[in-house]
């Protein structure tokens, strides 16, 4: 057995022992306690269609760290968990399993280690979900999450369904649920809308709306140019088609249109009347045709371009060379070629036309951008993409419609419209042009999956379908959005803060969302039983449900009695307690206690989730809270964590680097895994989990356990309380303060460095410097240190706590308080001085390339200290540099007053605030302290050390290069 395996099994063993102890003592079961501050936090519940993976490991660890920390800070903490059964993934997985699909069976056996017997037992979607639910619960326990398991539920429990029906009735009352015809992500095979939970890799299909602008051909066939920038149609001087692609002519909504075969297939999902194609044509055959620009009424040519993607939009693109880098470069290319393949007759003269004026750019911004980026050819795709994105963004945010559009307008009526656009923002003009063209019958909408390809779990590529008579949640509603923005601006703290603007963007672009499906497990719509509410819609306010489900069960209230009136009372305080009491046959006080428990825990303090849920679940959660609850019950904080990478790559099954949580726990040990994940990144960043981190973490914990064992072995011995004892006491106090500050700002990596690395280093340093350690002080530090380890490595901390012969659980002890600890600034400053001396000695040694036998250190005359104190006060008050230098010169500090000033300033900057104040306000006995610490210096430098005072007779012979000054003694190496 390797040392690593040895530590892993030790870690697993102590985790088993202590989690059993916590469970038996019911330490994490939380009930309302009126005399205690509460802290209520939740994390997104998992979807049990497979075991938890390392990504869950990270997302659930963070709230557990917070829960454990808050508990130790005196809060009554509730951290519950449930399981999301709703929707199609479980269904799809079960169907595949029952068909004995080889890949899935292999995955279950090998990756997830599902036994043959268990595979046989799974007959229904519910069986499958229950199986993985049990596994997930087990994993979470093994992972030491401090969850109150009494409150667990699944989203198909009858109580939950009743609660969701109530929520939907509330949304409908407010007109936030509408029936209508809207685009949705759609699986053509399953014939139903799909959301994030239904897709491979859990990607939310994002829908993008193109405007199709109809350019009429001579033969009456329409070329529908797909564009995201319809306002630039004034400057459209030609169309592009891909000469190598296949196009078809078909009747769509009563119009003959020409578009790529790929686009034709997609449009069949979006238009109600689509006839089969009549003609199939190669793109090159379209080159040279002339088509009418509906706005300018000019005939423009159809030209070939290989950059046109037949599978994006319609395969017909309008060319606006003044404002689109691709178009500009493609035209340059054609011009330099001098001829066009397949072109009969003269090459047409084509010039860009200005539509938008943009400050800081010439008449043709596309030309400027292309020139400045050095783009010469349409084959420079990456550069062109970037140029397009940048210019698009600049014109959208700062561009104004130029007066020249009036001249470009084709006839009187359009001229008037064009004049009304002049000076307007691109954003405004875009909407006006689109609706103007649509009213004329010259434009339509076309939808594309913006982040395609996205695949359904069945393997079929998702398309956009315009569905009719479907139920939608109207996240587009402006009034609703306004309230949600207010919630984010006034009520909700987002951690890390930089994620807030992302939420604001999501609110801006959020559209109506199909909220029901025709199949899958879940709750049916209360007013239309044929529809099942989909999984991202039935998971938005369930944090409220945890607070009441325990009492509902305790009072044995049957699910069928939980009607709208019940929930109205519990969550909104509406209706009559007496009436409810009579109907349910339960005392009024008991009914009231359910509402009281809800009000005790609510509002939710923290909602935790991975960043992939920002654009959907987390935003929906706020929308739905805003819709259903009064504002004092809106959530208070959203905490978002980054993804997990494995050996620098995204974790995925196809890359073969997918790590189920149970395997990581088994290989590394729960405490070690928790420390590794915490240490690998701060929460907002992506964390990289690599093999090399495991030995680091094991080594850390092993060393810490060794020190603790050493300390507890020497219990009860007496020793000195000298400068090093003062230093270790005060240094530990500083680590506690730093760790606490880091915990408070959710900087858990920073906290882990203080707790697991720096404290240990300090203790080792102390132990190696003294002859007889003061074990009593170390024991006190060890106990406090163990408490600091609870949030990140709880079972490890518990093990150490009991090795220190302490009783009870350390996990419910009070968090150490730096304020209550002893403080010795002078000794801390002295050890910092030792660090600097050691560094200087190493530098001199390196420069001389010789190994010295000893070192003599000469401290400055203590008379000079006063000046240094004064200078520090001047730094603090922001005095002028020349005054400082004057002061230093007067006191003859150092060789050169400027150099001395900059040295002191650098030192001032490097010190924590309290030590700066100490220097400014107190006399520092530099010689005495360094003399006492010479044992530390000598052991660490492995040299004989002698400390002298500037006034000592023999001092002068050791002052060679520079004169000593306070906090910078002279150093002389002896050979
Ligand atoms: Zn499908």
PDB file of N, CA and C in Angstrom, residues 27 35 108 158 191 220 253 268 278 322 348 361 364 382 479 491 500 628 661 681 698 752 775 827 905 932:
ATOM      1  N   UNK A  27     -26.793  16.422  15.006  1.00  0.00           N
ATOM      2  CA  UNK A  27     -26.199  17.750  15.135  1.00  0.00           C
ATOM      3  C   UNK A  27     -26.683  18.733  14.076  1.00  0.00           C
ATOM      4  N   UNK A  35     -34.551  32.146  20.154  1.00  0.00           N
ATOM      5  CA  UNK A  35     -33.488  32.921  20.799  1.00  0.00           C
ATOM      6  C   UNK A  35     -32.214  32.961  19.960  1.00  0.00           C
ATOM      7  N   UNK A 108     -23.117   2.225 -16.934  1.00  0.00           N
ATOM      8  CA  UNK A 108     -23.641   1.910 -15.598  1.00  0.00           C
ATOM      9  C   UNK A 108     -22.712   0.944 -14.877  1.00  0.00           C
ATOM     10  N   UNK A 158     -46.583  13.679  -3.546  1.00  0.00           N
ATOM     11  CA  UNK A 158     -47.877  14.352  -3.713  1.00  0.00           C
ATOM     12  C   UNK A 158     -47.934  15.734  -3.050  1.00  0.00           C
ATOM     13  N   UNK A 191     -40.596  15.051 -30.584  1.00  0.00           N
ATOM     14  CA  UNK A 191     -41.737  15.922 -30.864  1.00  0.00           C
ATOM     15  C   UNK A 191     -42.136  16.727 -29.630  1.00  0.00           C
ATOM     16  N   UNK A 220     -39.822  36.392 -60.042  1.00  0.00           N
ATOM     17  CA  UNK A 220     -40.843  36.374 -58.995  1.00  0.00           C
ATOM     18  C   UNK A 220     -40.484  35.499 -57.807  1.00  0.00           C
ATOM     19  N   UNK A 253     -45.485  29.699 -46.852  1.00  0.00           N
ATOM     20  CA  UNK A 253     -46.537  30.654 -46.507  1.00  0.00           C
ATOM     21  C   UNK A 253     -47.047  31.412 -47.748  1.00  0.00           C
ATOM     22  N   UNK A 268     -39.440  24.293 -42.042  1.00  0.00           N
ATOM     23  CA  UNK A 268     -40.659  23.469 -41.940  1.00  0.00           C
ATOM     24  C   UNK A 268     -41.156  23.395 -40.484  1.00  0.00           C
ATOM     25  N   UNK A 278     -39.740  22.376 -55.090  1.00  0.00           N
ATOM     26  CA  UNK A 278     -40.005  22.065 -56.491  1.00  0.00           C
ATOM     27  C   UNK A 278     -38.710  21.816 -57.235  1.00  0.00           C
ATOM     28  N   UNK A 322     -20.127  48.510 -46.073  1.00  0.00           N
ATOM     29  CA  UNK A 322     -19.732  49.659 -45.246  1.00  0.00           C
ATOM     30  C   UNK A 322     -19.660  49.283 -43.776  1.00  0.00           C
ATOM     31  N   UNK A 348     -20.004  43.869 -62.173  1.00  0.00           N
ATOM     32  CA  UNK A 348     -20.690  45.103 -61.776  1.00  0.00           C
ATOM     33  C   UNK A 348     -19.802  45.963 -60.865  1.00  0.00           C
ATOM     34  N   UNK A 361     -14.770  56.900 -36.409  1.00  0.00           N
ATOM     35  CA  UNK A 361     -14.575  56.052 -37.589  1.00  0.00           C
ATOM     36  C   UNK A 361     -14.844  56.849 -38.855  1.00  0.00           C
ATOM     37  N   UNK A 364     -16.710  54.405 -43.763  1.00  0.00           N
ATOM     38  CA  UNK A 364     -16.950  52.961 -43.796  1.00  0.00           C
ATOM     39  C   UNK A 364     -16.231  52.268 -42.636  1.00  0.00           C
ATOM     40  N   UNK A 382     -10.961  33.714 -38.049  1.00  0.00           N
ATOM     41  CA  UNK A 382     -10.936  34.096 -36.631  1.00  0.00           C
ATOM     42  C   UNK A 382     -10.892  35.611 -36.473  1.00  0.00           C
ATOM     43  N   UNK A 479     -43.070  44.556 -16.962  1.00  0.00           N
ATOM     44  CA  UNK A 479     -43.345  44.931 -15.570  1.00  0.00           C
ATOM     45  C   UNK A 479     -42.662  43.964 -14.614  1.00  0.00           C
ATOM     46  N   UNK A 491     -32.078  44.168  -3.248  1.00  0.00           N
ATOM     47  CA  UNK A 491     -32.248  43.128  -2.231  1.00  0.00           C
ATOM     48  C   UNK A 491     -31.185  42.039  -2.266  1.00  0.00           C
ATOM     49  N   UNK A 500     -23.001  39.709 -11.182  1.00  0.00           N
ATOM     50  CA  UNK A 500     -24.276  40.432 -11.172  1.00  0.00           C
ATOM     51  C   UNK A 500     -24.646  40.954 -12.566  1.00  0.00           C
ATOM     52  N   UNK A 628     -44.424  35.558  -6.572  1.00  0.00           N
ATOM     53  CA  UNK A 628     -45.279  34.870  -5.600  1.00  0.00           C
ATOM     54  C   UNK A 628     -45.235  35.508  -4.206  1.00  0.00           C
ATOM     55  N   UNK A 661     -18.416  11.315  -8.075  1.00  0.00           N
ATOM     56  CA  UNK A 661     -18.003  11.755  -6.744  1.00  0.00           C
ATOM     57  C   UNK A 661     -17.568  10.582  -5.861  1.00  0.00           C
ATOM     58  N   UNK A 681      -9.211  26.601  -6.209  1.00  0.00           N
ATOM     59  CA  UNK A 681      -9.646  27.883  -6.803  1.00  0.00           C
ATOM     60  C   UNK A 681     -10.589  28.616  -5.869  1.00  0.00           C
ATOM     61  N   UNK A 698      -2.704  15.447   0.943  1.00  0.00           N
ATOM     62  CA  UNK A 698      -2.426  14.373   1.898  1.00  0.00           C
ATOM     63  C   UNK A 698      -1.255  14.732   2.801  1.00  0.00           C
ATOM     64  N   UNK A 752      -8.146  28.586   3.303  1.00  0.00           N
ATOM     65  CA  UNK A 752      -7.486  27.277   3.408  1.00  0.00           C
ATOM     66  C   UNK A 752      -5.967  27.436   3.481  1.00  0.00           C
ATOM     67  N   UNK A 775       4.510  23.691  25.794  1.00  0.00           N
ATOM     68  CA  UNK A 775       3.427  22.819  25.294  1.00  0.00           C
ATOM     69  C   UNK A 775       2.052  23.310  25.699  1.00  0.00           C
ATOM     70  N   UNK A 827       7.070  41.389  19.234  1.00  0.00           N
ATOM     71  CA  UNK A 827       7.695  40.120  18.870  1.00  0.00           C
ATOM     72  C   UNK A 827       7.378  39.758  17.416  1.00  0.00           C
ATOM     73  N   UNK A 905       9.679  53.432   3.173  1.00  0.00           N
ATOM     74  CA  UNK A 905       8.346  53.420   2.583  1.00  0.00           C
ATOM     75  C   UNK A 905       7.956  52.007   2.145  1.00  0.00           C
ATOM     76  N   UNK A 932      17.719  38.156  21.594  1.00  0.00           N
ATOM     77  CA  UNK A 932      16.974  36.992  22.112  1.00  0.00           C
ATOM     78  C   UNK A 932      16.584  36.025  20.999  1.00  0.00           C
TER      79      UNK A 932
END
